[in-house]
mmCIF file with all atom_site columns, C-alpha atoms in Angstrom:
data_model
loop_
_atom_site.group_PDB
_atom_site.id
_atom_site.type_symbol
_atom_site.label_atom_id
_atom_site.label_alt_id
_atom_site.label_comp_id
_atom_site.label_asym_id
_atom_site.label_entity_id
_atom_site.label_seq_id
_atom_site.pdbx_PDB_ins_code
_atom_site.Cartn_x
_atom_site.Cartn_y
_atom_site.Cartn_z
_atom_site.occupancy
_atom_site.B_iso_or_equiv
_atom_site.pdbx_formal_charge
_atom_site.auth_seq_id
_atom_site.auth_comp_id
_atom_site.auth_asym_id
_atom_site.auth_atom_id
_atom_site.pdbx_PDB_model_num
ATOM 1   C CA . UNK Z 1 1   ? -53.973 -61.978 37.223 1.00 39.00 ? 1   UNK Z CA 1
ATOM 2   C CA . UNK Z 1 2   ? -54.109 -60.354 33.817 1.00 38.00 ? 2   UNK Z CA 1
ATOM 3   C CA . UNK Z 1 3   ? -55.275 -56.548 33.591 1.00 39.00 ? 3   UNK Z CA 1
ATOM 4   C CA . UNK Z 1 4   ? -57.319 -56.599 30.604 1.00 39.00 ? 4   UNK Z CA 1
ATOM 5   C CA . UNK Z 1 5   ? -57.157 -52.797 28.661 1.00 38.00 ? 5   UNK Z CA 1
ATOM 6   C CA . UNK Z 1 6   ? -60.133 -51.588 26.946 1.00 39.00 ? 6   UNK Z CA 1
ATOM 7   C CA . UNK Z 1 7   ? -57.839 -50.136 24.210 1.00 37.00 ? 7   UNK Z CA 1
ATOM 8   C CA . UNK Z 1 8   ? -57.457 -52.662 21.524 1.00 33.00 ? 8   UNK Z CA 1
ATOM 9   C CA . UNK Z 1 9   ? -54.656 -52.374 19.211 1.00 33.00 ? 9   UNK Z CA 1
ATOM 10  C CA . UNK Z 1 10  ? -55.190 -51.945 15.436 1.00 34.00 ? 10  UNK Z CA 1
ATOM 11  C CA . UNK Z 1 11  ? -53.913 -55.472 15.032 1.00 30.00 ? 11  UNK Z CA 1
ATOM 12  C CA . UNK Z 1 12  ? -53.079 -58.444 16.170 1.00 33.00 ? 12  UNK Z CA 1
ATOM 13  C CA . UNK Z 1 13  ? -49.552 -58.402 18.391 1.00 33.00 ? 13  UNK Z CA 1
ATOM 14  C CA . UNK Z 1 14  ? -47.881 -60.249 21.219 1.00 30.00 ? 14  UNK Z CA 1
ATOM 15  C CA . UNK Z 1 15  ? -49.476 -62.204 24.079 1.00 30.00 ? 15  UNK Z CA 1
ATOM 16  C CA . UNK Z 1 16  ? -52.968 -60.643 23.958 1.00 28.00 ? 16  UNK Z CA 1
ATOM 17  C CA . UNK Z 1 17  ? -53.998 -63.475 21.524 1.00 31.00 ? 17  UNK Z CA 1
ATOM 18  C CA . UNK Z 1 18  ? -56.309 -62.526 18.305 1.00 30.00 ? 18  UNK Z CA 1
ATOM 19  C CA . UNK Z 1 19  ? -58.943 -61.026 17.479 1.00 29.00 ? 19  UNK Z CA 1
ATOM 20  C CA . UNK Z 1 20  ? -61.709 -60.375 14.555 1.00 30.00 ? 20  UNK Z CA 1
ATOM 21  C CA . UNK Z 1 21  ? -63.728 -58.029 13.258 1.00 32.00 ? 21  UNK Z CA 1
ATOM 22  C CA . UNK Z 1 22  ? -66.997 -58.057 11.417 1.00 34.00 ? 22  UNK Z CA 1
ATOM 23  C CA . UNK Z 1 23  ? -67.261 -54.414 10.198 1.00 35.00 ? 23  UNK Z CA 1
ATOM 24  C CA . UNK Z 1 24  ? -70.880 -53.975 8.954  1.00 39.00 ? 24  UNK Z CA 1
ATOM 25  C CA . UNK Z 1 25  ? -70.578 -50.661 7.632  1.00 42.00 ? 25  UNK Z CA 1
ATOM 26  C CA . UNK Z 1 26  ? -69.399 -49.842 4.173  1.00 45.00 ? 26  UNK Z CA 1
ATOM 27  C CA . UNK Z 1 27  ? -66.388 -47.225 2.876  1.00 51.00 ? 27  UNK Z CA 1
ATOM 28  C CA . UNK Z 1 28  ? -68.721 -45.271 1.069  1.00 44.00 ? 28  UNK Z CA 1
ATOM 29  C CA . UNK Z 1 29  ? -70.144 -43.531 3.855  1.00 57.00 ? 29  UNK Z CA 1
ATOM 30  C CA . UNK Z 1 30  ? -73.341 -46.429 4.422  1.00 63.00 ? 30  UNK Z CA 1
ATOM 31  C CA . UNK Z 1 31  ? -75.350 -45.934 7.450  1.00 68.00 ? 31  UNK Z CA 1
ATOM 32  C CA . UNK Z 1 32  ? -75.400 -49.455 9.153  1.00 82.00 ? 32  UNK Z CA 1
ATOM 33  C CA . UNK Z 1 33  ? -73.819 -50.651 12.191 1.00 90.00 ? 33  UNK Z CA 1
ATOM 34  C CA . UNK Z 1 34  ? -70.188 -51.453 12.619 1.00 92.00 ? 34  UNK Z CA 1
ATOM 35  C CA . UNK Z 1 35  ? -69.928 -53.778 15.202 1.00 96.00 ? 35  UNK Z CA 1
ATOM 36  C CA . UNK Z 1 36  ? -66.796 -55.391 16.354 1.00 96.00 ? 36  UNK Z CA 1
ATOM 37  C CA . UNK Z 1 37  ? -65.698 -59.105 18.026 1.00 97.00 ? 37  UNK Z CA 1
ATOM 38  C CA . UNK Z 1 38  ? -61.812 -59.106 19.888 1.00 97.00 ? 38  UNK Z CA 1
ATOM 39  C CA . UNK Z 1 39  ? -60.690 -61.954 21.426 1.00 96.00 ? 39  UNK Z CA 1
ATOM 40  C CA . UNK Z 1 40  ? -58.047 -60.901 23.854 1.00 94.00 ? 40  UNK Z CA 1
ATOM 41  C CA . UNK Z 1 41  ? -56.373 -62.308 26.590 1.00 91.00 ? 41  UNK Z CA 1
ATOM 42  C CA . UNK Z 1 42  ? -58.654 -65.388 27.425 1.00 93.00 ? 42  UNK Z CA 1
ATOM 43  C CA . UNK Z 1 43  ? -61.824 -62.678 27.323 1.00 96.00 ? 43  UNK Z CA 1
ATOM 44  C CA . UNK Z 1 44  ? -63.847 -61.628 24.633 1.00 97.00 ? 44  UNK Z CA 1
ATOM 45  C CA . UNK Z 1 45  ? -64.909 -58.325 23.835 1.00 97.00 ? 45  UNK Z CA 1
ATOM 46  C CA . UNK Z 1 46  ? -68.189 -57.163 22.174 1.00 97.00 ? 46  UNK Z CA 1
ATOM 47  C CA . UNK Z 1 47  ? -68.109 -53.581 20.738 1.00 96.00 ? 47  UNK Z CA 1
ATOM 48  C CA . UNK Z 1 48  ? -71.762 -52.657 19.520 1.00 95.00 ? 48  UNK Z CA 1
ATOM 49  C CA . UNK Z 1 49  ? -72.295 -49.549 17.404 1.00 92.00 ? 49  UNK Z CA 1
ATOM 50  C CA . UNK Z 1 50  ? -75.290 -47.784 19.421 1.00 93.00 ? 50  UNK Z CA 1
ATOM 51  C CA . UNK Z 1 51  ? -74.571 -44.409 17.597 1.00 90.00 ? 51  UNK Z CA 1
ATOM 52  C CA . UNK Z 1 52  ? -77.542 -42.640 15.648 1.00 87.00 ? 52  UNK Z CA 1
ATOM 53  C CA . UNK Z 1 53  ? -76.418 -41.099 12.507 1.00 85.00 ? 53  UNK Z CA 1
ATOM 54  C CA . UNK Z 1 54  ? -77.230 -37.121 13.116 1.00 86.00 ? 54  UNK Z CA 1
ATOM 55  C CA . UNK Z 1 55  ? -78.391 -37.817 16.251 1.00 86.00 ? 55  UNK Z CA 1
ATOM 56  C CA . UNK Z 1 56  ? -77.063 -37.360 20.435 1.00 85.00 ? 56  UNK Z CA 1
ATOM 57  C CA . UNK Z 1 57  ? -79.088 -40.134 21.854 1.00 88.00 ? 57  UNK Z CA 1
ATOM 58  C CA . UNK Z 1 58  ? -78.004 -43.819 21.037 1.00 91.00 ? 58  UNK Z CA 1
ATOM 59  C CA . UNK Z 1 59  ? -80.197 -47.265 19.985 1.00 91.00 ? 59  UNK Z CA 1
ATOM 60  C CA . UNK Z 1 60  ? -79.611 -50.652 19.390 1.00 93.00 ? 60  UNK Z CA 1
ATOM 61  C CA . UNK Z 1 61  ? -81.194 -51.522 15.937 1.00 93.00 ? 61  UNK Z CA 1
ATOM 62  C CA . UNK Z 1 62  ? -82.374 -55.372 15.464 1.00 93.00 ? 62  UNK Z CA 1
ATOM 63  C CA . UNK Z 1 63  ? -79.116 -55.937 13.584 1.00 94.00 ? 63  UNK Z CA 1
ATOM 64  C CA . UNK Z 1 64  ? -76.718 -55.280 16.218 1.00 95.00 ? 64  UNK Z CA 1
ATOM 65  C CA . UNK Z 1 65  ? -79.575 -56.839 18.855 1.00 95.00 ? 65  UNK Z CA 1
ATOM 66  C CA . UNK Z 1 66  ? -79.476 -60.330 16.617 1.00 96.00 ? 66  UNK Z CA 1
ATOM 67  C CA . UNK Z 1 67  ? -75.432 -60.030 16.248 1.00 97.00 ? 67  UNK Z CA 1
ATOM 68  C CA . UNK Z 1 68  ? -75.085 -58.845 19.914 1.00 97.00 ? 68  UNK Z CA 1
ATOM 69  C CA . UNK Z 1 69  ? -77.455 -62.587 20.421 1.00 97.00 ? 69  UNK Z CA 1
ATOM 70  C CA . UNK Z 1 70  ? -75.345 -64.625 17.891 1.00 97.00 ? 70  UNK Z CA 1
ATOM 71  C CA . UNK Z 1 71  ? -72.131 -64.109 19.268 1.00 98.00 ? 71  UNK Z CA 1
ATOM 72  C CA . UNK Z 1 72  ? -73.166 -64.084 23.319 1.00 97.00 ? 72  UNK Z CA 1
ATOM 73  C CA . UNK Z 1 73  ? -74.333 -67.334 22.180 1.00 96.00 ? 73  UNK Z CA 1
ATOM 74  C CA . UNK Z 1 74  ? -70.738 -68.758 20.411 1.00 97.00 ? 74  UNK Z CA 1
ATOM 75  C CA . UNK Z 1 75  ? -68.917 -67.716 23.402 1.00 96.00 ? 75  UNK Z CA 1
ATOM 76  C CA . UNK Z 1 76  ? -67.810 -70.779 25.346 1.00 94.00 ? 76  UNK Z CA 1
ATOM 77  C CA . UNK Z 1 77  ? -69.741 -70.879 28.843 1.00 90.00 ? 77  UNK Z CA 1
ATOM 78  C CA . UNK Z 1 78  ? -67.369 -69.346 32.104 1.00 92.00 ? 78  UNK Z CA 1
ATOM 79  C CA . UNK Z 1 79  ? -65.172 -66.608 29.276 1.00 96.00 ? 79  UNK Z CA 1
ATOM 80  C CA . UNK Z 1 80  ? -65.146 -63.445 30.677 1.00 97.00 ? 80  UNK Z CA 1
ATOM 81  C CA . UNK Z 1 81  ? -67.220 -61.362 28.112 1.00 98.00 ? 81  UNK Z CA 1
ATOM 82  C CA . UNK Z 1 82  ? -67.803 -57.914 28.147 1.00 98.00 ? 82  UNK Z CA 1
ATOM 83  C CA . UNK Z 1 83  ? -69.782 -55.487 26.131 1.00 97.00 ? 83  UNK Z CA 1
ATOM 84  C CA . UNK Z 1 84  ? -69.024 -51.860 24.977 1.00 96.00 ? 84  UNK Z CA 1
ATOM 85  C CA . UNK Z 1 85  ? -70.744 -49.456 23.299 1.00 95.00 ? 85  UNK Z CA 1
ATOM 86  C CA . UNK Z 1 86  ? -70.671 -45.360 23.273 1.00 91.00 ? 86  UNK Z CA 1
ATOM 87  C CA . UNK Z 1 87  ? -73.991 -44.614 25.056 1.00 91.00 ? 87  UNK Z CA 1
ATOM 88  C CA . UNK Z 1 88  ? -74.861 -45.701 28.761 1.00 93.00 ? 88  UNK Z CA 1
ATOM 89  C CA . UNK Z 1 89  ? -78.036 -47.286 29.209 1.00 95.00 ? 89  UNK Z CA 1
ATOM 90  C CA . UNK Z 1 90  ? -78.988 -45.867 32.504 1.00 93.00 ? 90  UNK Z CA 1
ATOM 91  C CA . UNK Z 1 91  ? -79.582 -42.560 34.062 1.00 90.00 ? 91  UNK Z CA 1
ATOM 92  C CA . UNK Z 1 92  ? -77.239 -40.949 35.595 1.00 88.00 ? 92  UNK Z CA 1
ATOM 93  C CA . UNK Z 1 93  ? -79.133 -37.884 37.161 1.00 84.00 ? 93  UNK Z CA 1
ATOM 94  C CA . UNK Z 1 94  ? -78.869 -35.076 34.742 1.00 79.00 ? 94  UNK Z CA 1
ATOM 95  C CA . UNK Z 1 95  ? -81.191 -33.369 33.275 1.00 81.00 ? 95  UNK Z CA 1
ATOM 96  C CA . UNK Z 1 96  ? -79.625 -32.366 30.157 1.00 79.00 ? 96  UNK Z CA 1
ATOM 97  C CA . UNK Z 1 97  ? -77.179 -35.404 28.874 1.00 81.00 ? 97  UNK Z CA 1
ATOM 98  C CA . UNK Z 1 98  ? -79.723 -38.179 30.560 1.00 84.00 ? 98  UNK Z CA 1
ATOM 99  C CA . UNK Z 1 99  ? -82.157 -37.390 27.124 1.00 87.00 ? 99  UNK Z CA 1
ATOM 100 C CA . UNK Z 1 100 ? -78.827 -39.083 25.382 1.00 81.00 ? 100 UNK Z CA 1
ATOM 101 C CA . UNK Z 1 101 ? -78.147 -42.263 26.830 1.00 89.00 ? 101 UNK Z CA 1
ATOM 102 C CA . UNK Z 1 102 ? -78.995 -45.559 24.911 1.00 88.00 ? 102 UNK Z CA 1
ATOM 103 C CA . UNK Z 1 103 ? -82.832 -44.864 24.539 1.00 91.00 ? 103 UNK Z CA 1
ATOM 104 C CA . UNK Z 1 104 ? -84.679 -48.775 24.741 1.00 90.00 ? 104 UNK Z CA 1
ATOM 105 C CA . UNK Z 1 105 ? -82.407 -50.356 26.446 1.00 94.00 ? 105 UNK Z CA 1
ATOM 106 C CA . UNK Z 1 106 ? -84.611 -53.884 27.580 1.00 95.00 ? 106 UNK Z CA 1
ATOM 107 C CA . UNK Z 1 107 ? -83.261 -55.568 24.798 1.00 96.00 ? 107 UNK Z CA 1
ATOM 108 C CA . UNK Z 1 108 ? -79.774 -55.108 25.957 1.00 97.00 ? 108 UNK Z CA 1
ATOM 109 C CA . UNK Z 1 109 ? -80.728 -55.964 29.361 1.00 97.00 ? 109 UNK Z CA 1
ATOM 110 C CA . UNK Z 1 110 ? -82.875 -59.039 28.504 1.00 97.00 ? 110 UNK Z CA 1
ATOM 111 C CA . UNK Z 1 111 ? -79.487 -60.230 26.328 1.00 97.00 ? 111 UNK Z CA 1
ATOM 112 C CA . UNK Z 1 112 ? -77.002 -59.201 29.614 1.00 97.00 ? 112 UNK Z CA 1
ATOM 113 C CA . UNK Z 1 113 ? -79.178 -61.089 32.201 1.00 97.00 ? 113 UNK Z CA 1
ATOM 114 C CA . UNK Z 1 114 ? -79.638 -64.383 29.877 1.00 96.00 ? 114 UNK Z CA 1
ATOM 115 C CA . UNK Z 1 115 ? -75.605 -64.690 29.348 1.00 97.00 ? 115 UNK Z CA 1
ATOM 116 C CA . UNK Z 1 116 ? -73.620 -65.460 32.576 1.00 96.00 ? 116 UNK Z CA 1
ATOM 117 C CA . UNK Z 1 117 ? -70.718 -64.604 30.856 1.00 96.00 ? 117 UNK Z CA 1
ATOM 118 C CA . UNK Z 1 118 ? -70.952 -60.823 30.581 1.00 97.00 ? 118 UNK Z CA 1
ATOM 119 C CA . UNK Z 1 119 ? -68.882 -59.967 33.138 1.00 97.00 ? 119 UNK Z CA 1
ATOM 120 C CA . UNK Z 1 120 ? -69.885 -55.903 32.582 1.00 97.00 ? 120 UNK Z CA 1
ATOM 121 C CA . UNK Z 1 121 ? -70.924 -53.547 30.446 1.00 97.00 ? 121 UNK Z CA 1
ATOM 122 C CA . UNK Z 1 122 ? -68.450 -50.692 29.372 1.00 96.00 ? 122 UNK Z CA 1
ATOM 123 C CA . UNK Z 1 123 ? -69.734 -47.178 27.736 1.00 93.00 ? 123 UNK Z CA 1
ATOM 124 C CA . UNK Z 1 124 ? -68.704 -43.639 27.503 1.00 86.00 ? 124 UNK Z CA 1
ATOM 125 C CA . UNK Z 1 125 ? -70.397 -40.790 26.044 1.00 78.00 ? 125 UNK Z CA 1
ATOM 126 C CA . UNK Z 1 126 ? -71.424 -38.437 29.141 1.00 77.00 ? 126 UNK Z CA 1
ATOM 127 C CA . UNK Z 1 127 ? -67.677 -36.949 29.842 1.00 78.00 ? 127 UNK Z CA 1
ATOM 128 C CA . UNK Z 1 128 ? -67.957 -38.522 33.522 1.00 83.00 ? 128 UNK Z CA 1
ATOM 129 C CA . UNK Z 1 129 ? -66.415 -41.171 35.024 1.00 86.00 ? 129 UNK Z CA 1
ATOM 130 C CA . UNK Z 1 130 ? -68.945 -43.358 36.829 1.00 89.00 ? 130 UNK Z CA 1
ATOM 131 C CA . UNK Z 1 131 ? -69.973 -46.492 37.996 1.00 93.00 ? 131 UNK Z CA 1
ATOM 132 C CA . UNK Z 1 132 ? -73.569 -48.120 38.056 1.00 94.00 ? 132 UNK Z CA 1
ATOM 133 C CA . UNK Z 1 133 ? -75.098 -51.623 37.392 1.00 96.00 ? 133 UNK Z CA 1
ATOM 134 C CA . UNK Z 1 134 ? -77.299 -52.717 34.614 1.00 96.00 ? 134 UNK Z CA 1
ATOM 135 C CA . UNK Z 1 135 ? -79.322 -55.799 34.411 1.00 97.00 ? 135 UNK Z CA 1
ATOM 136 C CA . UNK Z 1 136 ? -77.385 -57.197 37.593 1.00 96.00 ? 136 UNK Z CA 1
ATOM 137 C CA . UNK Z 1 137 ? -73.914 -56.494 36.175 1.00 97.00 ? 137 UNK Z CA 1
ATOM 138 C CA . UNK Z 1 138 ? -71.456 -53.587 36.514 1.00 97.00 ? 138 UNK Z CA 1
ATOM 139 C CA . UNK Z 1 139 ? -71.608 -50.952 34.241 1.00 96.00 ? 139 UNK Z CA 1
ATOM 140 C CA . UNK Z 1 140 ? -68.811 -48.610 33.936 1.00 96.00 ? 140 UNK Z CA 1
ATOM 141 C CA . UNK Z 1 141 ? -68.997 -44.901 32.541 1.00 92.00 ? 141 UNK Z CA 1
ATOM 142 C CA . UNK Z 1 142 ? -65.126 -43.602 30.907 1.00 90.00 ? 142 UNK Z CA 1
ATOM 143 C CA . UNK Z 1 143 ? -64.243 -40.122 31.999 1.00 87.00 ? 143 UNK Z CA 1
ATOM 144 C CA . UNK Z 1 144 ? -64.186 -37.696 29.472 1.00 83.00 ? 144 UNK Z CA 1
ATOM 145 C CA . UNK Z 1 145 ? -60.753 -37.297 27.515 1.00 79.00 ? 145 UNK Z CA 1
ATOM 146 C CA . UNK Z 1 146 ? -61.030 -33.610 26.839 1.00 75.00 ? 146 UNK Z CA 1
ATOM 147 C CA . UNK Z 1 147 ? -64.142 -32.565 28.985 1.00 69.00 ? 147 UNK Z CA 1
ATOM 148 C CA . UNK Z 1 148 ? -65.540 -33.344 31.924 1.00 71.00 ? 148 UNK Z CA 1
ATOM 149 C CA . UNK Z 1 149 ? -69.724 -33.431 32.512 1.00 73.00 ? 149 UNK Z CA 1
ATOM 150 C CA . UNK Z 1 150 ? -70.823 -30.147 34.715 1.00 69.00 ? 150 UNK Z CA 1
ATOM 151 C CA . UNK Z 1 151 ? -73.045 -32.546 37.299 1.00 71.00 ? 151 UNK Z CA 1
ATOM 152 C CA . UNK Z 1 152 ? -76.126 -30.403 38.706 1.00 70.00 ? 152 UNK Z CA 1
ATOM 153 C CA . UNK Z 1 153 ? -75.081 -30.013 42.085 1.00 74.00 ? 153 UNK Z CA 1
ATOM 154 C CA . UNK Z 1 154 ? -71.399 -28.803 41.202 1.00 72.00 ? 154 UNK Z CA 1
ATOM 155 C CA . UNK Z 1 155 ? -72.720 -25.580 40.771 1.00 72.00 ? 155 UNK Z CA 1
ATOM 156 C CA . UNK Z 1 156 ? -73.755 -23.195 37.654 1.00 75.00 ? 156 UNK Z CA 1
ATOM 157 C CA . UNK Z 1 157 ? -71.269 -22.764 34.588 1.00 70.00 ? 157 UNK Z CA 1
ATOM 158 C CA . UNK Z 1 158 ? -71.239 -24.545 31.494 1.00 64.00 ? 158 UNK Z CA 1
ATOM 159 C CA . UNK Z 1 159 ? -72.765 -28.355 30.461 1.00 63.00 ? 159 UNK Z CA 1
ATOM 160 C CA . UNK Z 1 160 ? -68.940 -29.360 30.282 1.00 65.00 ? 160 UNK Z CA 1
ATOM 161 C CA . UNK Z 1 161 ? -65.913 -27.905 31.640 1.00 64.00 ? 161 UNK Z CA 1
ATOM 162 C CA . UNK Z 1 162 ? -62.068 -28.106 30.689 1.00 63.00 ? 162 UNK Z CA 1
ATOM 163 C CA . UNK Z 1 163 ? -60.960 -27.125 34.522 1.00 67.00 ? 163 UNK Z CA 1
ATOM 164 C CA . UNK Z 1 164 ? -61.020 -31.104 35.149 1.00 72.00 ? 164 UNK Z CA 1
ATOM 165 C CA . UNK Z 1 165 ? -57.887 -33.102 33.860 1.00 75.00 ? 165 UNK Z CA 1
ATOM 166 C CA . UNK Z 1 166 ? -58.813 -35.820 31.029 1.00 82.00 ? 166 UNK Z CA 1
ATOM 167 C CA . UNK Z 1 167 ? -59.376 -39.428 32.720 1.00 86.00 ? 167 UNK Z CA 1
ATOM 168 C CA . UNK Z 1 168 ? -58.707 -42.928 32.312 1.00 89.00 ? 168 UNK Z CA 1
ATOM 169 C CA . UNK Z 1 169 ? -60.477 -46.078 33.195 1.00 91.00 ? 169 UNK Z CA 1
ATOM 170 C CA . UNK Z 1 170 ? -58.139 -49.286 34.141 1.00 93.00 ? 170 UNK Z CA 1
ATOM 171 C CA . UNK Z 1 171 ? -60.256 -52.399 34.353 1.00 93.00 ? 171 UNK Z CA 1
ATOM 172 C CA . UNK Z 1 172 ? -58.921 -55.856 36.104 1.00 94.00 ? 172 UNK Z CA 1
ATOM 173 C CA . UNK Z 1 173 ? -60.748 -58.853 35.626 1.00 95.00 ? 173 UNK Z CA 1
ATOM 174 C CA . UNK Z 1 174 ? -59.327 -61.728 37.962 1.00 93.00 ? 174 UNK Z CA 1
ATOM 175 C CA . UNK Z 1 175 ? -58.497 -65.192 38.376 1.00 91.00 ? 175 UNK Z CA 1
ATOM 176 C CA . UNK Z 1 176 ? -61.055 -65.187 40.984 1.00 93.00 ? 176 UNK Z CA 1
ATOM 177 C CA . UNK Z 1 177 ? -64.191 -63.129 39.151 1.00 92.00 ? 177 UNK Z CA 1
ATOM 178 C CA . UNK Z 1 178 ? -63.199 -59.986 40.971 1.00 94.00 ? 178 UNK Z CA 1
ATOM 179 C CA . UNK Z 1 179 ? -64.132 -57.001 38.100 1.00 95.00 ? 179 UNK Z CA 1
ATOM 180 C CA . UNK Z 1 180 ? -62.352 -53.788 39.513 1.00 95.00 ? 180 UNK Z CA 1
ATOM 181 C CA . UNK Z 1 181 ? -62.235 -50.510 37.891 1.00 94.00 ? 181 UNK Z CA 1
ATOM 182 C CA . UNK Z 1 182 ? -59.256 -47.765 38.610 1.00 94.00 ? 182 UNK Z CA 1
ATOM 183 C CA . UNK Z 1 183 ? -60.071 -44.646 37.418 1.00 90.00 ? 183 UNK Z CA 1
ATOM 184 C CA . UNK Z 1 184 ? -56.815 -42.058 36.813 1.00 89.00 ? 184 UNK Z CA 1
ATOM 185 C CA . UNK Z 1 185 ? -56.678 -38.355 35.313 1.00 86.00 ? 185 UNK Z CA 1
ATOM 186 C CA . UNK Z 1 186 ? -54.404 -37.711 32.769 1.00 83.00 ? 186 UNK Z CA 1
ATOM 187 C CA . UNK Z 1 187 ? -51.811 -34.495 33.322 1.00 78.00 ? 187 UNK Z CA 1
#
């Protein structure tokens, strides 16, 4: 068994194998998607650029749907393949930050349900750690690294609160299929 890190290094190193990039975006400051392919460690990892230039909620344009599509279909059938991107495509209860999440989100599912491969789908964005499942696979929420998400029913204060230590999410994909998720704060 091989814990797989979300983190991926700048570049290539040691045992984790290779990795590419196809960086859509442009050095100028251009507006389109930069969307990411890393081979590492036997799985392959699918980072998809749902941010919104000036805006909180996220998307999915037709590029990154039709990239997303192009390289679920390269990937060998039975790799572990998982998909991140910033904004969670479900709701997770609250009134305020729920307006945010990855707005349209059928395409994503349609593409997640028609590849056996995707082991899970990884996000961030709401400051909470959390777990959920999306189009019949786990989805997994990051912790916030400065903040934590003020859920309704902890009470009144502020959307986001610094009283929480920073977290960490630890992800082990198995030898037998088993996907478990440790989650850790950070003193």
């Amino acid at each position: 068994m091989t814990p797989i890190s979300t983190t991926i290094p700048d570049r290539p190193s040691g045992p984790l194998g290779s990795w590419t990039t196809c960086l859509l975006g442009d050095d100028r400051g251009g507006t389109r998607p930069i969307n990411a392919r890393h081979d590492v460690a036997g799985a392959v990892f699918l980072l998809a650029d749902s941010s919104v230039p000036g805006a909180d909620e996220g998307h999915l344009d037709e590029e990154t749907t039709a990239w997303l599509a192009d390289e679920l279909g390269s990937v060998p059938a039975g790799t572990p393949t998982f998909i991140a991107l910033h904004h969670p495509p479900v709701v997770l209860h609250h009134p305020v930050i729920d307006p945010m999440r990855l707005l349209r989100a059928e395409p994503l599912a349609e593409l997640v349900a028609a590849h056996p491969q995707v082991v899970a789908v990884l996000t961030g964005h709401f400051h909470t750690a959390a777990a959920s499942t999306f189009a019949g696979r786990p989805l997994r929420i990051a912790p916030g690294v400065v903040n934590t998400l003020r859920m309704p029913w902890e009470g009144d204060g502020p959307l986001t609160t610094q009283t929480q230590p920073p977290g960490v999410a630890f992800h082990v994909y198995d030898d037998n299929g088993l996907f478990t998720t440790h989650y850790r704060v950070v003193v």
